[in-house]
mmCIF file of N, CA and C in Angstrom:
data_model
loop_
_atom_site.group_PDB
_atom_site.id
_atom_site.type_symbol
_atom_site.label_atom_id
_atom_site.label_comp_id
_atom_site.label_asym_id
_atom_site.label_seq_id
_atom_site.Cartn_x
_atom_site.Cartn_y
_atom_site.Cartn_z
ATOM 1 N N MET A 1 0.641 -1.041 0.286
ATOM 2 C CA MET A 1 -0.471 -0.188 -0.326
ATOM 3 C C MET A 1 1.109 1.507 0.116
ATOM 4 N N SER A 2 0.107 2.479 -0.758
ATOM 5 C CA SER A 2 0.666 3.098 -0.195
ATOM 6 C C SER A 2 1.158 4.091 0.781
ATOM 7 N N GLU A 3 1.892 5.032 1.361
ATOM 8 C CA GLU A 3 1.250 6.093 1.691
ATOM 9 C C GLU A 3 1.029 7.069 1.499
ATOM 10 N N HIS A 4 0.889 6.993 0.343
ATOM 11 C CA HIS A 4 -0.971 7.847 -0.178
ATOM 12 C C HIS A 4 -1.778 8.701 -1.087
ATOM 13 N N GLN A 5 -2.345 6.949 0.168
ATOM 14 C CA GLN A 5 -3.212 6.072 -0.784
ATOM 15 C C GLN A 5 -4.365 7.304 -0.278
ATOM 16 N N HIS A 6 -4.234 7.919 0.789
ATOM 17 C CA HIS A 6 -5.343 9.281 1.660
ATOM 18 C C HIS A 6 -5.473 9.893 1.143
ATOM 19 N N LEU A 7 -4.929 10.387 -0.262
ATOM 20 C CA LEU A 7 -4.843 12.268 -1.509
ATOM 21 C C LEU A 7 -5.452 11.367 -2.005
ATOM 22 N N LEU A 8 -6.528 12.365 -2.198
ATOM 23 C CA LEU A 8 -6.779 12.132 -4.383
ATOM 24 C C LEU A 8 -6.011 13.094 -4.770
ATOM 25 N N ALA A 9 -6.705 12.744 -6.255
ATOM 26 C CA ALA A 9 -5.198 13.254 -7.169
ATOM 27 C C ALA A 9 -4.903 15.143 -7.529
ATOM 28 N N ASP A 10 -5.632 15.324 -6.894
ATOM 29 C CA ASP A 10 -5.543 17.373 -6.364
ATOM 30 C C ASP A 10 -4.562 17.363 -4.586
ATOM 31 N N GLY A 11 -4.572 16.303 -4.514
ATOM 32 C CA GLY A 11 -4.446 16.221 -3.165
ATOM 33 C C GLY A 11 -4.762 16.591 -1.912
ATOM 34 N N THR A 12 -6.372 16.745 -2.177
ATOM 35 C CA THR A 12 -7.000 16.854 -0.434
ATOM 36 C C THR A 12 -7.376 15.682 -0.108
ATOM 37 N N VAL A 13 -8.090 15.789 1.285
ATOM 38 C CA VAL A 13 -7.826 14.487 1.953
ATOM 39 C C VAL A 13 -9.446 13.853 1.751
ATOM 40 N N PRO A 14 -10.254 12.562 1.577
ATOM 41 C CA PRO A 14 -11.374 13.025 1.464
ATOM 42 C C PRO A 14 -12.343 12.527 2.717
ATOM 43 N N PHE A 15 -11.570 12.406 3.323
ATOM 44 C CA PHE A 15 -12.417 12.466 4.467
ATOM 45 C C PHE A 15 -11.432 13.073 5.410
ATOM 46 N N LEU A 16 -12.791 13.604 6.584
ATOM 47 C CA LEU A 16 -11.639 14.398 7.626
ATOM 48 C C LEU A 16 -12.837 14.121 9.185
ATOM 49 N N PRO A 17 -12.577 14.398 9.852
ATOM 50 C CA PRO A 17 -13.245 13.394 11.416
ATOM 51 C C PRO A 17 -14.438 14.443 11.667
ATOM 52 N N HIS A 18 -15.553 14.031 11.749
ATOM 53 C CA HIS A 18 -17.197 14.996 12.121
ATOM 54 C C HIS A 18 -16.285 15.557 13.296
ATOM 55 N N ARG A 19 -15.217 15.817 14.109
ATOM 56 C CA ARG A 19 -15.856 16.383 15.175
ATOM 57 C C ARG A 19 -13.969 17.690 15.494
ATOM 58 N N LEU A 20 -13.825 17.446 13.377
ATOM 59 C CA LEU A 20 -12.873 18.252 13.440
ATOM 60 C C LEU A 20 -13.097 20.000 12.938
ATOM 61 N N ASN A 21 -14.914 19.540 12.491
ATOM 62 C CA ASN A 21 -15.229 20.984 12.351
ATOM 63 C C ASN A 21 -16.149 21.702 12.976
ATOM 64 N N ARG A 22 -16.256 21.010 14.405
ATOM 65 C CA ARG A 22 -16.992 21.223 15.438
ATOM 66 C C ARG A 22 -16.503 22.438 15.561
ATOM 67 N N HIS A 23 -17.549 23.636 16.439
ATOM 68 C CA HIS A 23 -16.930 24.622 17.605
ATOM 69 C C HIS A 23 -16.677 24.062 18.830
ATOM 70 N N PRO A 24 -15.816 24.855 19.359
ATOM 71 C CA PRO A 24 -15.049 23.666 20.796
ATOM 72 C C PRO A 24 -16.425 24.693 21.350
ATOM 73 N N VAL A 25 -16.890 23.565 22.773
ATOM 74 C CA VAL A 25 -17.417 23.956 24.100
ATOM 75 C C VAL A 25 -16.732 25.062 24.214
ATOM 76 N N VAL A 26 -17.149 26.245 25.355
ATOM 77 C CA VAL A 26 -16.055 27.380 25.675
ATOM 78 C C VAL A 26 -16.417 27.072 27.632
ATOM 79 N N VAL A 27 -18.398 27.250 27.444
ATOM 80 C CA VAL A 27 -18.946 27.921 29.017
ATOM 81 C C VAL A 27 -20.152 26.822 28.526
ATOM 82 N N ARG A 28 -20.123 26.060 30.507
ATOM 83 C CA ARG A 28 -21.649 24.962 29.440
ATOM 84 C C ARG A 28 -21.814 24.280 28.997
ATOM 85 N N GLY A 29 -21.320 23.997 28.298
ATOM 86 C CA GLY A 29 -22.202 22.972 26.783
ATOM 87 C C GLY A 29 -22.131 24.354 25.726
ATOM 88 N N LEU A 30 -21.654 25.316 26.283
ATOM 89 C CA LEU A 30 -22.207 26.293 25.038
ATOM 90 C C LEU A 30 -20.890 26.954 24.022
ATOM 91 N N THR A 31 -21.364 26.594 22.917
ATOM 92 C CA THR A 31 -19.984 27.126 22.023
ATOM 93 C C THR A 31 -19.801 28.152 21.971
ATOM 94 N N ALA A 32 -18.480 28.908 21.616
ATOM 95 C CA ALA A 32 -18.991 30.455 21.240
ATOM 96 C C ALA A 32 -19.245 31.623 21.037
ATOM 97 N N ASP A 33 -20.435 31.681 19.629
ATOM 98 C CA ASP A 33 -21.627 32.160 19.301
ATOM 99 C C ASP A 33 -22.027 31.785 20.263
ATOM 100 N N GLU A 34 -22.518 30.436 21.049
ATOM 101 C CA GLU A 34 -24.106 30.427 21.491
ATOM 102 C C GLU A 34 -24.001 31.712 22.437
ATOM 103 N N LEU A 35 -22.927 31.531 23.676
ATOM 104 C CA LEU A 35 -22.091 32.530 24.297
ATOM 105 C C LEU A 35 -22.243 33.893 24.060
ATOM 106 N N TRP A 36 -22.476 34.492 22.787
ATOM 107 C CA TRP A 36 -22.258 35.681 22.379
ATOM 108 C C TRP A 36 -23.789 36.296 22.177
ATOM 109 N N ILE A 37 -24.308 34.906 21.820
ATOM 110 C CA ILE A 37 -26.134 34.911 22.111
ATOM 111 C C ILE A 37 -26.463 35.430 22.978
ATOM 112 N N CYS A 38 -26.309 34.506 24.233
ATOM 113 C CA CYS A 38 -26.750 33.909 25.217
ATOM 114 C C CYS A 38 -26.246 36.008 26.096
ATOM 115 N N CYS A 39 -25.040 35.888 25.746
ATOM 116 C CA CYS A 39 -24.484 36.909 27.065
ATOM 117 C C CYS A 39 -25.238 38.463 26.595
ATOM 118 N N GLY A 40 -25.921 38.532 24.764
ATOM 119 C CA GLY A 40 -25.316 40.146 24.028
ATOM 120 C C GLY A 40 -27.356 40.002 24.806
ATOM 121 N N LEU A 41 -28.162 38.272 24.435
ATOM 122 C CA LEU A 41 -29.495 39.656 25.046
ATOM 123 C C LEU A 41 -29.439 39.446 26.207
ATOM 124 N N SER A 42 -28.891 38.824 27.371
ATOM 125 C CA SER A 42 -29.141 38.823 28.861
ATOM 126 C C SER A 42 -28.554 40.159 29.114
ATOM 127 N N GLY A 43 -27.279 41.092 27.872
ATOM 128 C CA GLY A 43 -26.569 41.766 28.888
ATOM 129 C C GLY A 43 -27.924 43.967 28.442
ATOM 130 N N VAL A 44 -28.357 42.420 27.409
ATOM 131 C CA VAL A 44 -29.664 44.287 26.841
ATOM 132 C C VAL A 44 -31.158 43.937 27.802
ATOM 133 N N LEU A 45 -31.068 43.030 28.301
ATOM 134 C CA LEU A 45 -32.624 42.935 29.421
ATOM 135 C C LEU A 45 -31.724 43.407 30.321
ATOM 136 N N GLY A 46 -30.886 43.535 31.302
ATOM 137 C CA GLY A 46 -30.322 43.756 31.616
ATOM 138 C C GLY A 46 -30.018 45.705 31.859
ATOM 139 N N LEU A 47 -30.075 45.476 30.524
ATOM 140 C CA LEU A 47 -29.357 47.302 30.584
ATOM 141 C C LEU A 47 -31.255 47.738 30.511
ATOM 142 N N LEU A 48 -31.958 47.463 30.102
ATOM 143 C CA LEU A 48 -33.090 47.549 30.252
ATOM 144 C C LEU A 48 -33.861 47.838 31.538
ATOM 145 N N ILE A 49 -33.684 47.136 32.248
ATOM 146 C CA ILE A 49 -33.797 46.675 34.090
ATOM 147 C C ILE A 49 -33.771 47.875 34.515
ATOM 148 N N GLY A 50 -31.943 47.940 33.988
ATOM 149 C CA GLY A 50 -32.031 48.915 35.056
ATOM 150 C C GLY A 50 -32.012 50.335 34.653
ATOM 151 N N THR A 51 -31.828 50.475 33.630
ATOM 152 C CA THR A 51 -31.320 51.767 32.747
ATOM 153 C C THR A 51 -32.376 52.938 33.837
ATOM 154 N N PRO A 52 -33.632 52.768 33.832
ATOM 155 C CA PRO A 52 -35.192 52.797 34.571
ATOM 156 C C PRO A 52 -34.963 52.553 36.480
ATOM 157 N N LEU A 53 -34.568 51.654 36.497
ATOM 158 C CA LEU A 53 -33.986 52.001 37.787
ATOM 159 C C LEU A 53 -33.157 52.819 38.377
ATOM 160 N N SER A 54 -32.453 53.074 37.341
ATOM 161 C CA SER A 54 -30.646 53.998 37.873
ATOM 162 C C SER A 54 -31.115 55.582 37.362
ATOM 163 N N LEU A 55 -31.887 55.723 36.670
ATOM 164 C CA LEU A 55 -33.254 57.552 36.900
ATOM 165 C C LEU A 55 -33.976 57.638 37.639
ATOM 166 N N LEU A 56 -34.407 56.480 38.742
ATOM 167 C CA LEU A 56 -34.830 56.250 39.865
ATOM 168 C C LEU A 56 -35.148 56.686 40.724
ATOM 169 N N PHE A 57 -33.744 55.873 41.171
ATOM 170 C CA PHE A 57 -32.408 56.346 42.633
ATOM 171 C C PHE A 57 -31.535 57.557 42.445
ATOM 172 N N SER A 58 -31.402 57.946 40.563
ATOM 173 C CA SER A 58 -30.363 58.803 40.469
ATOM 174 C C SER A 58 -29.162 58.197 40.606
ATOM 175 N N THR A 59 -28.678 56.859 41.073
ATOM 176 C CA THR A 59 -27.353 56.852 40.275
ATOM 177 C C THR A 59 -26.972 55.573 39.453
ATOM 178 N N PHE A 60 -26.411 56.242 39.012
ATOM 179 C CA PHE A 60 -25.504 55.831 37.301
ATOM 180 C C PHE A 60 -25.386 54.522 37.296
ATOM 181 N N ALA A 61 -24.372 54.290 38.033
ATOM 182 C CA ALA A 61 -24.100 52.293 38.313
ATOM 183 C C ALA A 61 -25.262 51.531 38.662
ATOM 184 N N LEU A 62 -26.231 51.688 38.305
ATOM 185 C CA LEU A 62 -27.463 50.444 38.776
ATOM 186 C C LEU A 62 -27.286 49.745 36.848
ATOM 187 N N ALA A 63 -27.121 50.154 35.739
ATOM 188 C CA ALA A 63 -26.984 49.699 34.698
ATOM 189 C C ALA A 63 -26.424 49.895 34.848
ATOM 190 N N PRO A 64 -25.129 49.353 34.273
ATOM 191 C CA PRO A 64 -23.937 48.640 34.107
ATOM 192 C C PRO A 64 -24.089 47.171 35.392
ATOM 193 N N THR A 65 -24.502 48.208 36.669
ATOM 194 C CA THR A 65 -24.378 47.197 37.502
ATOM 195 C C THR A 65 -25.597 46.343 37.421
ATOM 196 N N PHE A 66 -26.486 46.242 36.301
ATOM 197 C CA PHE A 66 -28.719 45.271 36.341
ATOM 198 C C PHE A 66 -27.219 44.471 35.866
ATOM 199 N N ALA A 67 -27.120 45.496 34.526
ATOM 200 C CA ALA A 67 -26.120 44.762 32.268
ATOM 201 C C ALA A 67 -24.807 43.609 33.120
ATOM 202 N N VAL A 68 -24.195 43.324 34.271
ATOM 203 C CA VAL A 68 -23.380 42.365 34.530
ATOM 204 C C VAL A 68 -24.207 41.794 35.116
ATOM 205 N N VAL A 69 -24.591 41.645 35.713
ATOM 206 C CA VAL A 69 -25.236 40.614 37.702
ATOM 207 C C VAL A 69 -27.058 39.515 35.982
ATOM 208 N N SER A 70 -27.067 39.943 35.692
ATOM 209 C CA SER A 70 -28.061 39.489 33.948
ATOM 210 C C SER A 70 -27.615 38.910 33.084
ATOM 211 N N ILE A 71 -26.085 39.825 32.830
ATOM 212 C CA ILE A 71 -24.877 38.452 31.882
ATOM 213 C C ILE A 71 -24.809 37.160 32.689
ATOM 214 N N ALA A 72 -24.348 37.756 33.911
ATOM 215 C CA ALA A 72 -23.507 35.664 34.648
ATOM 216 C C ALA A 72 -24.819 34.855 35.145
ATOM 217 N N LEU A 73 -26.001 35.982 35.091
ATOM 218 C CA LEU A 73 -27.312 34.628 35.331
ATOM 219 C C LEU A 73 -28.481 34.412 34.121
ATOM 220 N N GLY A 74 -27.374 35.231 33.106
ATOM 221 C CA GLY A 74 -28.184 33.923 31.405
ATOM 222 C C GLY A 74 -26.923 33.309 31.529
ATOM 223 N N ILE A 75 -25.649 32.690 31.993
ATOM 224 C CA ILE A 75 -24.921 32.197 30.662
ATOM 225 C C ILE A 75 -25.379 31.132 31.672
ATOM 226 N N PHE A 76 -25.848 31.397 33.467
ATOM 227 C CA PHE A 76 -26.121 30.691 33.946
ATOM 228 C C PHE A 76 -26.474 29.618 33.738
ATOM 229 N N ILE A 77 -27.795 30.200 33.249
ATOM 230 C CA ILE A 77 -28.988 29.713 33.812
ATOM 231 C C ILE A 77 -29.894 29.162 32.173
ATOM 232 N N GLY A 78 -29.243 29.970 30.755
ATOM 233 C CA GLY A 78 -29.679 30.276 29.500
ATOM 234 C C GLY A 78 -28.451 28.911 29.299
ATOM 235 N N GLY A 79 -27.964 28.860 29.693
ATOM 236 C CA GLY A 79 -26.750 27.554 29.274
ATOM 237 C C GLY A 79 -27.297 26.511 29.635
ATOM 238 N N GLY A 80 -28.025 26.562 30.496
ATOM 239 C CA GLY A 80 -28.005 25.075 31.347
ATOM 240 C C GLY A 80 -29.717 25.269 30.482
ATOM 241 N N PHE A 81 -30.438 26.037 30.330
ATOM 242 C CA PHE A 81 -31.501 25.154 29.423
ATOM 243 C C PHE A 81 -31.180 25.464 28.135
ATOM 244 N N LEU A 82 -30.741 26.109 27.675
ATOM 245 C CA LEU A 82 -30.178 25.666 25.760
ATOM 246 C C LEU A 82 -28.504 24.070 25.956
ATOM 247 N N ARG A 83 -28.010 24.581 26.637
ATOM 248 C CA ARG A 83 -27.289 22.620 26.666
ATOM 249 C C ARG A 83 -28.294 21.811 26.525
ATOM 250 N N ARG A 84 -29.704 21.667 27.732
ATOM 251 C CA ARG A 84 -31.477 20.949 27.980
ATOM 252 C C ARG A 84 -31.520 20.640 26.060
ATOM 253 N N ARG A 85 -31.379 21.736 25.340
ATOM 254 C CA ARG A 85 -32.187 22.053 24.487
ATOM 255 C C ARG A 85 -31.945 21.581 23.128
ATOM 256 N N LYS A 86 -30.278 21.466 22.850
ATOM 257 C CA LYS A 86 -29.293 20.910 22.188
ATOM 258 C C LYS A 86 -29.385 20.265 21.850
ATOM 259 N N ARG A 87 -29.561 19.211 22.690
ATOM 260 C CA ARG A 87 -29.156 17.791 23.455
ATOM 261 C C ARG A 87 -29.265 16.851 22.351
ATOM 262 N N GLY A 88 -28.940 16.020 21.920
ATOM 263 C CA GLY A 88 -28.764 15.198 20.408
ATOM 264 C C GLY A 88 -29.677 15.972 19.530
ATOM 265 N N ARG A 89 -30.110 17.911 19.050
ATOM 266 C CA ARG A 89 -29.321 18.198 17.927
ATOM 267 C C ARG A 89 -28.633 18.245 16.983
ATOM 268 N N PRO A 90 -27.923 18.629 15.894
ATOM 269 C CA PRO A 90 -27.586 19.153 15.223
ATOM 270 C C PRO A 90 -26.554 19.994 15.077
ATOM 271 N N ASP A 91 -24.859 20.878 15.099
ATOM 272 C CA ASP A 91 -24.586 21.294 16.303
ATOM 273 C C ASP A 91 -24.750 22.972 15.357
ATOM 274 N N THR A 92 -26.202 22.875 13.950
ATOM 275 C CA THR A 92 -27.037 24.381 13.683
ATOM 276 C C THR A 92 -27.950 24.359 13.929
ATOM 277 N N TRP A 93 -28.105 23.928 14.769
ATOM 278 C CA TRP A 93 -30.079 23.801 16.084
ATOM 279 C C TRP A 93 -29.879 24.494 15.921
ATOM 280 N N LEU A 94 -29.763 25.589 16.404
ATOM 281 C CA LEU A 94 -29.642 26.297 17.113
ATOM 282 C C LEU A 94 -29.776 28.008 16.341
ATOM 283 N N TYR A 95 -28.952 28.070 15.160
ATOM 284 C CA TYR A 95 -29.242 28.955 14.025
ATOM 285 C C TYR A 95 -30.026 29.073 13.095
ATOM 286 N N ARG A 96 -30.490 27.421 12.779
ATOM 287 C CA ARG A 96 -32.058 26.926 12.396
ATOM 288 C C ARG A 96 -33.655 27.525 13.196
ATOM 289 N N GLN A 97 -32.559 27.483 14.112
ATOM 290 C CA GLN A 97 -34.025 27.770 15.027
ATOM 291 C C GLN A 97 -34.473 29.123 14.948
ATOM 292 N N LEU A 98 -33.003 29.780 15.213
ATOM 293 C CA LEU A 98 -33.648 31.417 15.241
ATOM 294 C C LEU A 98 -34.097 31.938 14.013
ATOM 295 N N GLN A 99 -33.083 31.437 13.053
ATOM 296 C CA GLN A 99 -33.856 31.589 11.527
ATOM 297 C C GLN A 99 -34.599 31.791 11.492
ATOM 298 N N TRP A 100 -35.714 30.328 11.351
ATOM 299 C CA TRP A 100 -37.021 30.132 11.303
ATOM 300 C C TRP A 100 -38.474 30.799 12.548
ATOM 301 N N ARG A 101 -37.791 31.822 13.723
ATOM 302 C CA ARG A 101 -38.839 32.051 14.939
ATOM 303 C C ARG A 101 -38.179 33.530 13.485
ATOM 304 N N ILE A 102 -37.166 33.785 13.769
ATOM 305 C CA ILE A 102 -37.142 35.417 12.837
ATOM 306 C C ILE A 102 -38.601 35.124 12.097
ATOM 307 N N THR A 103 -38.262 34.746 10.876
ATOM 308 C CA THR A 103 -38.766 34.347 9.417
ATOM 309 C C THR A 103 -40.583 34.032 9.726
ATOM 310 N N THR A 104 -40.305 33.458 10.030
ATOM 311 C CA THR A 104 -42.166 33.561 10.409
ATOM 312 C C THR A 104 -42.818 34.309 11.362
ATOM 313 N N THR A 105 -41.956 34.655 12.310
ATOM 314 C CA THR A 105 -42.162 36.095 13.337
ATOM 315 C C THR A 105 -42.466 37.646 12.846
ATOM 316 N N TYR A 106 -41.155 37.426 11.603
ATOM 317 C CA TYR A 106 -41.068 38.852 11.813
ATOM 318 C C TYR A 106 -40.393 38.778 10.011
ATOM 319 N N PRO A 107 -41.207 38.102 8.651
ATOM 320 C CA PRO A 107 -41.562 38.432 7.694
ATOM 321 C C PRO A 107 -41.075 39.596 6.986
ATOM 322 N N VAL A 108 -41.044 40.741 7.422
ATOM 323 C CA VAL A 108 -39.720 42.007 6.567
ATOM 324 C C VAL A 108 -39.145 41.621 7.089
ATOM 325 N N LEU A 109 -38.151 41.031 7.826
ATOM 326 C CA LEU A 109 -37.124 40.267 7.969
ATOM 327 C C LEU A 109 -36.234 39.513 7.388
ATOM 328 N N ASN A 110 -37.089 39.255 6.649
ATOM 329 C CA ASN A 110 -36.754 37.414 6.203
ATOM 330 C C ASN A 110 -35.374 37.643 5.236
ATOM 331 N N ALA A 111 -35.268 38.365 4.525
ATOM 332 C CA ALA A 111 -34.219 38.605 3.751
ATOM 333 C C ALA A 111 -32.558 38.852 3.997
ATOM 334 N N TRP A 112 -33.333 39.668 5.544
ATOM 335 C CA TRP A 112 -32.237 39.626 6.541
ATOM 336 C C TRP A 112 -31.166 39.084 7.307
ATOM 337 N N VAL A 113 -31.856 37.526 7.592
ATOM 338 C CA VAL A 113 -31.139 37.033 8.225
ATOM 339 C C VAL A 113 -31.724 35.746 6.980
ATOM 340 N N GLY A 114 -32.417 35.293 5.260
ATOM 341 C CA GLY A 114 -32.034 34.835 5.103
ATOM 342 C C GLY A 114 -32.629 34.043 4.914
ATOM 343 N N GLY A 115 -33.270 33.958 5.139
ATOM 344 C CA GLY A 115 -35.111 33.023 5.463
ATOM 345 C C GLY A 115 -35.935 32.624 4.075
ATOM 346 N N HIS A 116 -35.168 33.074 3.107
ATOM 347 C CA HIS A 116 -36.101 32.670 1.755
ATOM 348 C C HIS A 116 -35.608 31.128 1.654
ATOM 349 N N GLY A 117 -34.559 30.466 1.988
ATOM 350 C CA GLY A 117 -34.000 29.805 2.071
ATOM 351 C C GLY A 117 -34.907 28.312 2.918
ATOM 352 N N LEU A 118 -35.537 28.383 3.959
ATOM 353 C CA LEU A 118 -36.226 27.940 4.616
ATOM 354 C C LEU A 118 -38.034 26.848 3.582
ATOM 355 N N ILE A 119 -38.337 26.192 4.327
ATOM 356 C CA ILE A 119 -38.735 25.825 3.882
ATOM 357 C C ILE A 119 -40.453 26.570 5.039
ATOM 358 N N THR A 120 -41.604 26.376 4.921
ATOM 359 C CA THR A 120 -41.847 27.162 6.098
ATOM 360 C C THR A 120 -43.451 27.089 5.906
ATOM 361 N N ARG A 121 -43.764 25.983 4.579
ATOM 362 C CA ARG A 121 -44.782 25.326 4.519
ATOM 363 C C ARG A 121 -45.207 24.451 5.465
ATOM 364 N N SER A 122 -46.496 24.996 5.775
ATOM 365 C CA SER A 122 -47.335 23.741 6.762
ATOM 366 C C SER A 122 -49.148 23.453 6.648
ATOM 367 N N GLY A 123 -48.976 22.196 6.429
ATOM 368 C CA GLY A 123 -50.008 21.215 5.653
ATOM 369 C C GLY A 123 -50.564 20.415 6.683
ATOM 370 N N HIS A 124 -51.588 19.642 5.473
ATOM 371 C CA HIS A 124 -50.931 18.600 5.864
ATOM 372 C C HIS A 124 -50.585 17.256 4.302
ATOM 373 N N TRP A 125 -49.796 16.523 4.743
ATOM 374 C CA TRP A 125 -48.549 16.209 4.360
ATOM 375 C C TRP A 125 -49.224 14.214 4.067
ATOM 376 N N THR A 126 -49.250 14.300 2.884
ATOM 377 C CA THR A 126 -49.110 12.712 2.889
ATOM 378 C C THR A 126 -48.495 11.439 1.792
ATOM 379 N N THR A 127 -48.396 10.568 1.668
ATOM 380 C CA THR A 127 -47.731 9.880 1.036
ATOM 381 C C THR A 127 -48.104 9.254 -0.031
ATOM 382 N N ARG A 128 -49.674 9.345 -0.938
ATOM 383 C CA ARG A 128 -51.093 9.495 -1.223
ATOM 384 C C ARG A 128 -50.592 8.081 -1.947
ATOM 385 N N ARG A 129 -50.113 7.083 -0.943
ATOM 386 C CA ARG A 129 -50.149 5.605 -1.312
ATOM 387 C C ARG A 129 -52.313 4.983 -1.346
ATOM 388 N N ASP A 130 -53.236 5.784 -0.512
ATOM 389 C CA ASP A 130 -54.348 6.243 -0.893
ATOM 390 C C ASP A 130 -55.149 5.826 -1.580
ATOM 391 N N GLU A 131 -54.319 6.364 -2.294
ATOM 392 C CA GLU A 131 -54.969 6.462 -4.152
ATOM 393 C C GLU A 131 -54.713 5.328 -4.554
ATOM 394 N N PRO A 132 -55.766 4.270 -5.609
ATOM 395 C CA PRO A 132 -55.806 2.595 -6.413
ATOM 396 C C PRO A 132 -54.904 3.041 -7.638
#
C-alpha cells in the first residue's frame, strides 16, 4: 500500500473526522457563538431593567451593575437551558431555530436573516398511497 493512498489526485483529503469541524465548547455546554448570543440578550435585558432603576434612584451605577448581573445569570441559567434543548440535535440547530422564528414572526426581516432558503410550508402531508 502506498503511504499517499488517502490523498486524492488534487492533493485534498477525502475524509475529515466529524468532530474536527465542530466549534469547541467554551462555557456550560455553549460554543463561542452561542455564548455571545446568550451574553448579548441577557446584557440588553439587564440594561433595560437597570436604566429605569438608575433614573429612579438617580444612581448611574445601577445600569451597568444590572447588566453584569444579568449576563452572569444569563450564562448560568441560559447555558443550562440551551444545553438541555440542544441535546441530541445537530450543530446548526440553534441558528436554524432562530432563523425560522425570525422568519415566521417578522416576515419583513426575511431577506436580512436569509429566511428565503427555509421551507416554511405548513399543512397536511401525504404519501399518496391511499389512491388506487
